Coordinates of C-alpha atoms in Angstrom, one line a residue:
M5 CA 89.9 7.5 -115.9
S6 CA 92.3 10.0 -114.2
K7 CA 94.6 10.3 -111.3
F8 CA 93.0 11.3 -108.0
P9 CA 94.5 14.8 -107.6
R10 CA 92.3 16.6 -105.1
N11 CA 89.3 16.6 -102.8
F12 CA 86.5 17.1 -105.4
F13 CA 83.8 18.1 -103.0
S14 CA 85.6 20.7 -100.9
G15 CA 87.7 22.0 -103.9
Q16 CA 90.8 21.8 -101.7
L17 CA 93.8 19.5 -101.6
D18 CA 93.5 17.0 -98.8
R19 CA 96.5 18.2 -96.9
R20 CA 96.8 15.2 -94.6
H21 CA 96.0 12.2 -96.7
F22 CA 96.8 12.6 -100.4
F23 CA 100.2 12.2 -101.9
L24 CA 102.1 13.3 -98.9
G25 CA 105.0 11.0 -99.9
G26 CA 107.2 9.3 -97.4
L27 CA 107.5 5.6 -96.9
A28 CA 106.1 3.9 -93.8
G29 CA 109.3 2.6 -92.5
F30 CA 108.3 -0.8 -91.0
G31 CA 110.8 -2.7 -93.1
V32 CA 109.6 -4.6 -96.2
S33 CA 111.5 -7.7 -95.1
A34 CA 109.8 -7.9 -91.7
I35 CA 107.3 -10.6 -92.7
A36 CA 108.3 -13.2 -90.2
A37 CA 105.6 -14.0 -87.7
A38 CA 107.5 -12.6 -84.7
A39 CA 108.1 -9.3 -86.5
Y40 CA 104.4 -9.1 -87.4
R41 CA 103.4 -9.7 -83.8
N42 CA 105.6 -6.8 -82.8
F43 CA 104.2 -4.5 -85.4
W44 CA 101.5 -3.2 -83.1
A45 CA 104.0 -2.2 -80.4
Q46 CA 106.1 -0.1 -82.8
P47 CA 105.3 3.5 -83.6
L48 CA 105.2 4.6 -87.2
K49 CA 108.7 5.8 -88.2
A50 CA 107.6 7.9 -91.1
N51 CA 105.9 11.3 -91.0
A52 CA 103.1 10.3 -93.3
A53 CA 101.6 7.3 -95.0
Q54 CA 102.4 6.3 -98.5
I55 CA 99.2 6.5 -100.5
P56 CA 99.2 4.6 -103.9
P57 CA 97.8 6.6 -106.8
V58 CA 94.2 5.8 -107.4
E59 CA 92.3 5.8 -110.8
L60 CA 89.0 7.5 -110.7
D61 CA 86.0 6.3 -112.8
R62 CA 85.0 9.4 -114.9
Q63 CA 81.9 7.6 -116.1
S64 CA 80.7 7.2 -112.5
I65 CA 81.4 10.8 -111.7
E66 CA 79.5 12.0 -114.8
Q67 CA 76.6 9.6 -114.2
N68 CA 76.4 9.6 -110.4
G69 CA 78.1 12.7 -109.3
F70 CA 80.8 10.8 -107.4
D71 CA 83.0 7.7 -107.5
P72 CA 83.1 5.4 -104.4
M73 CA 86.9 5.3 -104.7
Q74 CA 86.8 9.1 -104.4
V75 CA 84.8 8.9 -101.2
L76 CA 87.3 6.5 -99.7
R77 CA 90.0 9.0 -98.7
D78 CA 88.0 12.2 -98.9
F79 CA 87.9 14.1 -95.6
N80 CA 86.1 17.5 -95.4
Y81 CA 87.7 19.7 -92.7
G82 CA 85.4 22.6 -93.6
E83 CA 86.5 26.3 -94.0
V84 CA 88.1 27.8 -91.0
I85 CA 87.0 31.4 -90.2
E86 CA 87.5 33.6 -87.1
E87 CA 84.7 35.4 -85.2
E88 CA 85.3 37.4 -82.0
G89 CA 88.6 35.8 -81.5
R90 CA 87.4 32.2 -81.9
K91 CA 88.0 29.9 -84.9
I92 CA 85.0 28.2 -86.4
R93 CA 84.9 25.3 -88.9
V94 CA 82.2 26.0 -91.4
Y95 CA 80.6 23.3 -93.6
H96 CA 78.1 23.7 -96.4
L97 CA 75.7 20.8 -96.9
E98 CA 72.7 20.5 -99.2
A99 CA 70.0 17.9 -99.5
N100 CA 69.1 16.9 -103.1
S101 CA 67.4 14.2 -105.1
T102 CA 69.6 12.8 -107.8
E103 CA 69.6 9.6 -110.0
I104 CA 72.4 7.2 -109.5
N105 CA 73.3 4.0 -111.5
L106 CA 73.5 1.1 -109.0
N107 CA 74.6 -1.1 -111.9
A108 CA 74.3 -1.3 -115.7
A109 CA 70.6 -2.1 -115.4
I110 CA 69.3 -0.3 -112.4
K111 CA 68.9 3.4 -111.9
Y112 CA 67.8 4.7 -108.5
I113 CA 66.5 8.1 -107.3
S114 CA 68.6 8.8 -104.2
W115 CA 68.0 11.4 -101.5
N116 CA 71.5 12.6 -100.6
I117 CA 73.8 15.2 -99.2
N118 CA 75.9 17.2 -101.7
R119 CA 74.9 14.9 -104.5
R120 CA 76.7 11.8 -103.2
V121 CA 75.9 8.7 -101.1
P122 CA 77.2 8.7 -98.5
G123 CA 77.4 12.5 -97.8
P124 CA 80.7 14.2 -97.2
T125 CA 82.9 12.8 -94.4
L126 CA 83.0 15.7 -92.0
R127 CA 86.2 15.9 -89.8
A128 CA 87.3 18.1 -86.9
T129 CA 89.2 17.9 -83.7
E130 CA 87.6 17.6 -80.3
G131 CA 86.8 21.1 -79.0
D132 CA 86.5 22.8 -82.4
R133 CA 83.5 25.0 -82.9
L134 CA 81.5 23.7 -85.8
R135 CA 78.9 25.5 -88.0
I136 CA 77.0 23.3 -90.4
I137 CA 75.0 25.4 -92.9
F138 CA 72.3 23.0 -94.2
H139 CA 70.1 23.9 -97.1
N140 CA 67.3 21.7 -98.2
A141 CA 67.1 21.8 -102.0
D142 CA 65.0 18.6 -102.2
G143 CA 61.2 18.5 -102.5
H144 CA 60.8 16.6 -99.2
S145 CA 61.4 17.9 -95.7
H146 CA 64.8 16.8 -94.2
T147 CA 67.0 17.4 -91.2
L148 CA 70.5 16.7 -90.1
H149 CA 70.9 14.8 -86.8
F150 CA 74.5 14.5 -85.6
H151 CA 75.6 11.8 -83.2
G152 CA 77.7 13.1 -80.4
T153 CA 77.1 15.7 -77.7
H154 CA 75.3 19.0 -78.3
P155 CA 72.4 21.2 -77.1
E156 CA 68.8 20.3 -77.6
E157 CA 68.2 23.0 -80.2
M158 CA 71.0 21.5 -82.4
D159 CA 69.7 17.9 -82.3
G160 CA 68.3 18.0 -85.8
V161 CA 64.8 16.5 -85.3
K162 CA 62.8 19.6 -86.5
P163 CA 62.1 19.2 -90.2
V164 CA 63.7 21.7 -92.6
R165 CA 61.3 22.4 -95.5
H166 CA 62.1 22.6 -99.2
G167 CA 64.1 25.8 -99.9
K168 CA 64.8 26.5 -96.3
T169 CA 68.2 26.7 -94.5
M170 CA 69.1 25.6 -91.0
V171 CA 72.4 26.4 -89.2
Y172 CA 73.6 23.8 -86.8
E173 CA 76.4 25.1 -84.5
F174 CA 78.0 23.3 -81.6
D175 CA 81.4 22.2 -80.2
A176 CA 82.8 18.9 -81.5
M177 CA 82.7 16.4 -78.7
P178 CA 83.5 13.8 -77.7
Y179 CA 86.3 12.4 -80.0
G180 CA 85.4 9.3 -81.9
V181 CA 83.7 8.0 -85.0
H182 CA 80.2 9.5 -85.3
L183 CA 77.6 10.0 -88.1
Y184 CA 74.9 12.3 -89.2
H185 CA 71.6 11.5 -90.9
C186 CA 68.2 12.7 -91.7
H187 CA 65.7 12.3 -88.8
V188 CA 62.4 12.8 -90.6
A189 CA 59.9 10.0 -90.4
P190 CA 59.9 7.4 -91.7
V191 CA 63.6 7.5 -90.8
T192 CA 64.2 4.1 -92.4
R193 CA 63.2 5.5 -95.8
H194 CA 65.2 8.7 -95.5
I195 CA 68.3 6.9 -94.4
G196 CA 67.7 4.1 -96.9
K197 CA 67.5 6.6 -99.7
G198 CA 71.0 7.9 -98.9
L199 CA 70.7 10.8 -96.4
F200 CA 73.6 10.0 -94.1
G201 CA 77.4 10.5 -93.8
M202 CA 80.3 9.9 -91.4
F203 CA 81.4 12.5 -88.8
I204 CA 84.9 12.0 -87.4
I205 CA 86.1 13.9 -84.3
D206 CA 89.8 13.4 -83.8
P207 CA 91.4 13.4 -80.3
P208 CA 93.3 16.5 -79.5
E209 CA 96.6 14.6 -79.5
G210 CA 95.8 12.9 -82.8
R211 CA 96.5 9.3 -83.8
P212 CA 99.7 7.8 -85.4
P213 CA 100.2 8.3 -89.1
A214 CA 98.3 5.7 -91.3
D215 CA 96.6 5.3 -94.6
E216 CA 93.2 6.4 -93.5
M217 CA 90.1 5.5 -95.4
V218 CA 86.3 5.4 -95.0
L219 CA 83.9 2.5 -95.8
V220 CA 80.2 3.2 -95.2
M221 CA 77.8 0.3 -95.7
G222 CA 74.4 1.0 -97.1
G223 CA 71.4 -0.9 -98.5
Y224 CA 68.9 -0.2 -101.3
D225 CA 65.3 -1.1 -101.2
I226 CA 64.6 -0.7 -104.9
N227 CA 61.0 -1.9 -105.0
N228 CA 59.7 -0.3 -101.7
D229 CA 59.0 -3.6 -100.0
E230 CA 61.1 -2.7 -96.9
K231 CA 63.7 -5.2 -97.8
N232 CA 67.1 -4.5 -99.4
E233 CA 67.8 -5.9 -102.8
L234 CA 71.2 -4.4 -103.2
Y235 CA 74.0 -3.3 -100.9
A236 CA 77.1 -1.2 -101.2
F237 CA 80.3 0.2 -99.7
N238 CA 80.4 4.0 -100.3
G239 CA 77.3 4.2 -102.4
I240 CA 77.6 1.9 -105.4
P241 CA 77.4 -1.9 -105.3
N242 CA 80.5 -4.0 -106.1
V243 CA 82.9 -1.1 -107.0
F244 CA 85.6 -2.4 -104.7
R245 CA 85.1 -5.9 -106.0
D246 CA 85.8 -4.8 -109.5
R247 CA 88.3 -2.1 -108.6
P248 CA 90.3 -3.3 -105.5
I249 CA 91.6 -0.7 -103.1
P250 CA 95.4 -0.3 -103.3
I251 CA 97.3 -0.3 -100.0
V252 CA 101.0 -0.7 -99.2
Q253 CA 102.5 -3.8 -97.7
N254 CA 103.5 -3.6 -94.0
Q255 CA 101.9 -0.1 -93.7
L256 CA 99.3 0.7 -91.1
V257 CA 95.7 1.1 -92.5
R258 CA 93.2 3.0 -90.3
L259 CA 89.7 2.1 -91.5
Y260 CA 86.7 4.1 -90.4
I261 CA 83.7 1.8 -90.9
L262 CA 80.1 2.7 -90.5
N263 CA 77.0 0.5 -90.9
M264 CA 74.0 2.4 -92.3
I265 CA 72.1 -0.5 -93.7
E266 CA 68.4 -0.2 -92.8
F267 CA 66.0 -3.2 -92.6
D268 CA 68.7 -5.7 -91.7
V269 CA 69.1 -6.0 -88.0
A270 CA 72.8 -6.5 -88.0
V271 CA 75.7 -7.1 -90.3
T272 CA 79.3 -8.2 -89.9
F273 CA 82.5 -6.9 -91.5
H274 CA 85.3 -9.4 -92.1
I275 CA 88.8 -9.1 -93.6
H276 CA 90.6 -12.1 -95.2
A277 CA 94.0 -13.5 -94.2
N278 CA 94.6 -10.9 -91.4
F279 CA 93.4 -9.6 -88.0
F280 CA 92.6 -6.0 -87.0
Q281 CA 92.8 -4.0 -83.9
L282 CA 89.3 -2.8 -83.0
Y283 CA 88.6 0.7 -81.5
R284 CA 84.9 0.6 -80.6
T285 CA 83.2 3.8 -81.8
G286 CA 86.7 5.3 -82.1
R287 CA 86.4 6.3 -78.4
T288 CA 89.8 5.0 -77.3
L289 CA 93.4 5.5 -78.1
T290 CA 94.3 1.9 -77.3
P291 CA 92.5 -1.1 -79.0
N292 CA 89.6 -2.8 -77.2
E293 CA 90.3 -6.2 -78.9
E294 CA 91.7 -8.0 -81.8
S295 CA 89.6 -9.9 -84.4
D296 CA 89.0 -10.5 -88.0
V297 CA 85.3 -9.9 -87.9
V298 CA 83.1 -7.4 -86.1
T299 CA 79.2 -7.3 -85.7
M300 CA 77.4 -3.9 -86.1
G301 CA 73.8 -2.9 -85.8
T302 CA 72.6 0.1 -87.9
A303 CA 74.5 3.3 -87.0
E304 CA 77.3 1.4 -85.2
R305 CA 80.8 2.3 -86.3
H306 CA 84.4 1.6 -85.3
I307 CA 88.0 2.1 -86.2
L308 CA 89.9 -0.9 -87.5
E309 CA 93.7 -0.9 -87.8
F310 CA 95.7 -3.5 -89.6
A311 CA 98.6 -4.0 -91.9
Y312 CA 99.2 -6.8 -94.5
P313 CA 102.6 -8.5 -94.4
F314 CA 102.1 -10.2 -97.8
T315 CA 101.3 -8.7 -101.1
G316 CA 98.3 -9.8 -103.1
K317 CA 94.5 -9.3 -103.3
Y318 CA 92.5 -10.0 -100.1
M319 CA 88.7 -9.9 -99.7
F320 CA 86.7 -7.9 -97.3
H321 CA 82.9 -8.3 -96.9
P322 CA 80.0 -9.0 -94.5
H323 CA 79.7 -12.6 -93.4
Q324 CA 76.0 -12.5 -94.3
D325 CA 76.6 -14.0 -97.7
Y326 CA 73.4 -12.6 -99.3
I327 CA 74.6 -9.1 -98.5
A328 CA 78.1 -9.7 -99.8
E329 CA 76.8 -11.3 -103.0
H330 CA 74.4 -8.4 -103.6
G331 CA 77.0 -5.6 -103.6
C332 CA 79.0 -5.5 -100.3
M333 CA 82.2 -7.2 -101.6
G334 CA 85.6 -5.8 -102.1
F335 CA 89.3 -6.4 -102.2
F336 CA 92.5 -4.8 -100.8
D337 CA 95.2 -4.9 -103.4
V338 CA 98.4 -5.0 -101.3
L339 CA 101.4 -3.6 -103.1
S340 CA 105.1 -3.6 -102.3
P341 CA 106.4 -0.1 -101.5
S342 CA 108.3 -0.1 -104.8
E343 CA 105.0 -0.9 -106.7
A344 CA 102.9 1.7 -104.9

């Protein structure tokens, strides 16, 4: 186990989200109900969120190629180059087949992007020019289909054969929480095997500082009966149950959540002992509603914002108990600012 020092998949420090220091100045003593109700009307007073140090599971990295805790706050902004006076964000993605350990007894051959499930969380600002260089190193044909707005030739429905490379290039729009996935039939199998990832387009004006994190929900049909036997947040079942996510008391958390579970018509996401502000598909700068549970079909995604006024460990999970009990279960470990 080691401290989380850098973005393992881009090889660059995550400039916006890791160890930026600075306390979120909401006032640790502001726990009273009235103060908590006023929380949402107050701007963040600090320049950056306080991110507690996170321990990585070296065994998971060695066996699976990634740790779900690593995926949590890993945002890939690409490499910025300039061509003919215009800046372009360049991303390198590769399809592979790799074995992952779903638990101590079950090994599973995943189809994935950059040897992790989910694939890298791509991030840009609305209006950026994006160039995604996709190489298919897997034995099956694959594509990358991006949700959002783009020309027909960039829609990612034409299969890319083994050993071939496809360059997808388009402008990032509109802002919101999107996704990408393989679109080769049967799509349920290609997505179910792990060929998907989140795609965040930030609004030009940005959003207030927060502890930002990603949870992608997925399911595993391990016996090919078109039913899922295991489920996971960020690729591996029950990781956040066994290793709770540390967050800071009274600090805004911005959770980007995506449901990529195939074969189940819909799932919910619920947090304990709290409510969240819901930004549907991330397409607004003001919340659509407040709740403690949201229902999502496959490929639905949202931004949830919340802060915990009390320290302690609090569950999050789907309210479909079978799904929760078979891998989609986790905890937030709320720490006082002095503990974080």
